XYZ file of C-alpha atoms in Angstrom:
292
model
C -27.304 -9.677 -27.805
C -28.745 -8.676 -24.445
C -25.366 -9.337 -22.817
C -23.785 -6.551 -24.877
C -26.608 -4.105 -24.238
C -26.619 -4.718 -20.496
C -22.839 -4.617 -20.273
C -22.524 -1.310 -22.082
C -25.446 0.470 -20.456
C -24.809 -0.809 -16.942
C -21.017 -0.777 -16.996
C -19.722 1.827 -19.424
C -21.989 4.483 -18.031
C -21.560 3.601 -14.394
C -17.799 3.266 -14.696
C -17.781 6.569 -16.513
C -19.302 8.211 -13.441
C -16.401 7.207 -11.223
C -13.137 9.102 -11.127
C -11.381 7.982 -7.954
C -9.771 4.977 -9.612
C -7.641 7.167 -11.845
C -6.627 10.020 -9.538
C -2.943 10.866 -9.378
C -0.792 13.226 -7.352
C 1.752 13.728 -10.107
C -0.052 16.079 -12.471
C 1.580 18.020 -15.251
C 1.928 21.698 -14.425
C -0.206 24.241 -16.269
C 1.376 27.455 -17.476
C 0.082 30.204 -15.207
C -1.398 27.594 -12.902
C -1.284 29.929 -9.903
C -3.811 32.247 -11.530
C -6.907 32.428 -9.336
C -10.207 31.599 -11.035
C -12.389 32.231 -7.975
C -12.213 32.300 -4.203
C -14.250 30.119 -1.856
C -16.224 31.734 1.014
C -13.616 30.388 3.443
C -10.955 32.361 1.579
C -9.322 29.431 -0.237
C -8.429 30.137 -3.864
C -9.360 27.888 -6.798
C -6.621 28.156 -9.431
C -6.108 27.128 -13.036
C -3.927 24.272 -11.769
C -6.797 23.080 -9.529
C -9.127 23.092 -12.528
C -6.646 21.088 -14.608
C -6.192 18.563 -11.786
C -9.945 18.052 -11.499
C -10.310 17.577 -15.236
C -7.527 15.005 -15.152
C -9.567 13.061 -12.596
C -12.591 12.816 -14.898
C -13.132 9.344 -16.338
C -13.949 9.760 -20.026
C -13.541 6.090 -20.963
C -17.222 5.500 -21.813
C -17.173 8.549 -24.106
C -14.052 7.294 -25.867
C -15.507 3.815 -26.390
C -18.740 5.249 -27.760
C -16.844 7.501 -30.174
C -14.615 4.644 -31.344
C -17.669 2.487 -32.013
C -19.358 5.292 -33.971
C -16.230 5.907 -36.066
C -16.017 2.193 -36.852
C -19.726 2.048 -37.680
C -19.420 4.982 -40.066
C -16.290 3.517 -41.705
C -18.105 0.208 -42.236
C -21.083 1.924 -43.851
C -23.561 0.845 -41.159
C -26.924 2.592 -41.040
C -25.966 5.164 -38.411
C -29.071 7.241 -39.125
C -31.294 4.285 -38.304
C -29.342 3.648 -35.103
C -29.841 7.295 -34.127
C -33.572 7.063 -34.833
C -33.802 3.894 -32.760
C -31.947 5.634 -29.932
C -34.382 8.545 -30.045
C -37.322 6.148 -29.876
C -35.656 4.312 -26.987
C -35.177 7.528 -25.002
C -38.668 8.854 -25.809
C -40.080 5.652 -24.354
C -38.629 6.612 -20.980
C -40.067 10.111 -21.267
C -43.519 8.890 -22.249
C -43.611 6.512 -19.295
C -42.558 9.085 -16.712
C -39.080 7.667 -16.267
C -36.935 10.661 -17.261
C -34.987 10.174 -14.025
C -33.379 7.131 -15.671
C -32.085 9.327 -18.493
C -30.656 11.763 -15.946
C -29.137 8.946 -13.900
C -27.270 7.613 -16.921
C -25.744 10.951 -17.819
C -28.383 12.649 -19.985
C -29.730 12.155 -23.488
C -26.436 12.511 -25.354
C -24.618 9.930 -23.248
C -27.563 7.544 -23.456
C -27.873 8.055 -27.228
C -24.161 7.484 -27.817
C -24.182 4.352 -25.684
C -27.274 2.986 -27.428
C -25.651 3.496 -30.844
C -22.414 1.873 -29.637
C -24.460 -1.098 -28.440
C -26.079 -1.523 -31.866
C -22.700 -1.360 -33.600
C -21.253 -3.948 -31.237
C -24.215 -6.229 -31.990
C -23.286 -6.091 -35.686
C -19.698 -7.071 -34.895
C -20.933 -9.745 -32.534
C -22.643 -11.407 -35.508
C -19.539 -10.987 -37.650
C -17.368 -12.524 -34.935
C -19.620 -15.597 -34.854
C -19.515 -15.872 -38.646
C -15.714 -15.641 -38.765
C -15.209 -18.076 -35.880
C -18.111 -20.382 -36.664
C -16.138 -23.626 -37.007
C -14.208 -23.177 -33.754
C -17.352 -22.176 -31.849
C -19.164 -25.197 -33.267
C -16.387 -27.543 -32.130
C -16.435 -26.013 -28.663
C -20.213 -25.888 -28.202
C -21.228 -29.243 -29.736
C -24.809 -27.975 -30.261
C -27.799 -30.309 -30.246
C -31.420 -29.365 -30.826
C -33.575 -31.221 -28.350
C -36.513 -31.152 -25.961
C -36.229 -31.825 -22.258
C -38.831 -32.717 -19.657
C -38.192 -33.317 -15.961
C -40.351 -35.287 -13.530
C -40.582 -35.649 -9.776
C -42.125 -39.118 -9.972
C -40.654 -42.053 -11.898
C -44.096 -43.340 -12.901
C -44.876 -39.963 -14.514
C -41.691 -40.139 -16.584
C -42.516 -43.659 -17.713
C -46.127 -42.676 -18.503
C -44.810 -39.710 -20.475
C -42.685 -41.958 -22.701
C -45.704 -44.196 -23.333
C -47.833 -41.192 -24.334
C -45.221 -39.895 -26.807
C -44.699 -43.363 -28.290
C -48.479 -43.625 -28.712
C -48.546 -40.476 -30.837
C -48.843 -37.548 -28.433
C -46.463 -34.652 -29.067
C -43.642 -34.079 -26.592
C -45.050 -30.706 -25.498
C -48.645 -31.896 -25.129
C -47.697 -34.992 -23.139
C -45.493 -32.957 -20.795
C -48.214 -30.333 -20.311
C -50.897 -32.967 -19.696
C -48.804 -34.473 -16.915
C -48.033 -31.005 -15.497
C -44.367 -30.880 -16.546
C -44.451 -28.659 -19.617
C -42.143 -25.865 -18.479
C -38.959 -26.943 -20.350
C -40.498 -29.020 -23.118
C -40.170 -26.644 -26.092
C -37.432 -27.296 -28.701
C -34.146 -25.752 -27.581
C -30.573 -25.628 -28.853
C -28.336 -27.001 -26.105
C -24.572 -26.464 -25.997
C -21.782 -27.963 -23.934
C -21.606 -24.990 -21.561
C -25.285 -25.169 -20.568
C -25.941 -26.005 -16.933
C -27.448 -29.475 -17.165
C -27.170 -32.547 -14.982
C -24.309 -34.903 -15.788
C -26.722 -37.593 -16.944
C -28.563 -35.279 -19.335
C -25.386 -33.714 -20.722
C -23.739 -37.101 -21.193
C -26.725 -38.334 -23.204
C -26.841 -35.150 -25.294
C -23.165 -35.283 -26.176
C -22.537 -38.997 -26.488
C -25.699 -40.633 -27.817
C -25.860 -40.529 -31.589
C -29.521 -41.519 -31.953
C -32.350 -39.077 -32.517
C -35.654 -39.539 -30.720
C -36.612 -40.263 -27.114
C -34.098 -41.147 -24.456
C -34.799 -43.641 -21.700
C -35.538 -42.153 -18.267
C -32.378 -40.413 -17.028
C -32.163 -40.288 -13.244
C -30.167 -37.808 -11.206
C -30.135 -36.978 -7.500
C -30.668 -33.410 -6.330
C -29.238 -32.495 -2.904
C -31.026 -29.792 -0.914
C -31.223 -28.746 2.726
C -34.252 -29.040 4.975
C -35.360 -26.502 7.580
C -32.860 -27.935 10.060
C -29.969 -27.654 7.635
C -29.738 -31.380 7.011
C -28.942 -32.621 3.502
C -31.835 -34.202 1.672
C -31.364 -36.211 -1.511
C -34.257 -36.196 -3.967
C -34.338 -38.090 -7.290
C -35.269 -36.182 -10.439
C -36.181 -37.954 -13.672
C -35.477 -36.557 -17.156
C -36.553 -37.532 -20.647
C -34.887 -36.067 -23.726
C -36.079 -35.925 -27.282
C -33.129 -35.450 -29.625
C -34.459 -33.548 -32.640
C -31.272 -33.011 -34.627
C -27.491 -32.946 -34.444
C -27.181 -31.576 -37.992
C -26.206 -27.904 -37.615
C -27.638 -27.122 -41.052
C -31.095 -27.831 -39.675
C -30.878 -25.265 -36.846
C -27.973 -22.993 -37.784
C -29.872 -19.723 -37.307
C -31.024 -20.726 -33.822
C -27.496 -21.774 -32.898
C -25.973 -18.503 -34.157
C -28.440 -16.560 -31.994
C -27.441 -18.575 -28.925
C -23.724 -18.427 -29.686
C -23.901 -14.647 -30.164
C -25.712 -14.153 -26.856
C -23.064 -15.910 -24.782
C -20.017 -14.074 -26.166
C -18.583 -11.620 -23.658
C -18.499 -7.918 -24.519
C -14.746 -7.648 -23.917
C -14.242 -10.310 -26.623
C -16.190 -8.209 -29.128
C -14.346 -5.006 -28.192
C -11.034 -6.821 -28.562
C -12.150 -8.156 -31.952
C -13.103 -4.646 -33.122
C -9.930 -3.005 -31.807
C -7.691 -5.568 -33.517
C -9.665 -5.511 -36.752
C -9.316 -1.729 -37.046
C -5.899 -1.473 -35.366
C -7.181 0.781 -32.560
C -4.300 1.935 -30.358
C -4.119 4.098 -27.241
C -1.051 6.267 -26.938
C -2.122 8.071 -23.761
C -1.278 5.958 -20.696
C -4.176 7.172 -18.584
C -6.710 6.532 -21.360
C -5.268 3.029 -21.772
C -5.643 2.400 -18.019
C -9.264 3.575 -18.037
C -10.155 1.381 -21.017
C -8.427 -1.528 -19.260
C -10.682 -0.963 -16.239
C -13.739 -1.406 -18.433
C -12.244 -4.575 -19.930
C -11.782 -5.975 -16.412
C -15.385 -5.111 -15.494
C -16.774 -6.748 -18.649
C -14.937 -10.022 -18.069
């Protein structure tokens, strides 16, 4: 879920602060546009047409997205009051810790509140997207629940296997040998960044339990820029390939890796959201591009 929160807060708000991307020389003409609103000290007049042109330059895409999300949330009967209370608590946390400048930077309390609520609503639809597309995601991800330990010395890896076979737990044996960082049970999926040897064993070995020592070679550069090849040794413990035994953990991982533009697209199609104003469509498209 953090991906959605970070994407909305960091992108919707920041993109909303920029207007140069959408400026245009071909503005519609305002009736009575030559009427002077005020005069600058240098004698130049600021007219109604100037005001209209400046307003046309304002990027209101983040506001539109927030409002769409809130309308959808209300229509779906989500607990909007709770979201608002959570937003208030979130903002008060900044105030209480002397970080009100962050609220100002992101456009003030209303903008921050609206964006927070939109984030919560998108999290709900993120979960629904996973539920509706569960089978296809499962086929793509090929999840396996396992433990992984890596070793710099082959003898340590071999000693580790002996310790586990003699009754020590995977975590305790790894910690005792000083390699406990990655040893906790984890749901791995096909897109995880793992060595070829580890991924091949995860995906293609049908047995549960300990793997043999899996050796890979890591290439780094020394101080002189020369390539140095160093062996790294891995041991896996396959806990389960049965999704029913770790479905909740998998859903959490699957939800976290779904891009925000996918969820927005899912929501817009589900509720038949359409943009009839060309400039609004272009601004929303800019956010889509940034979220990809």
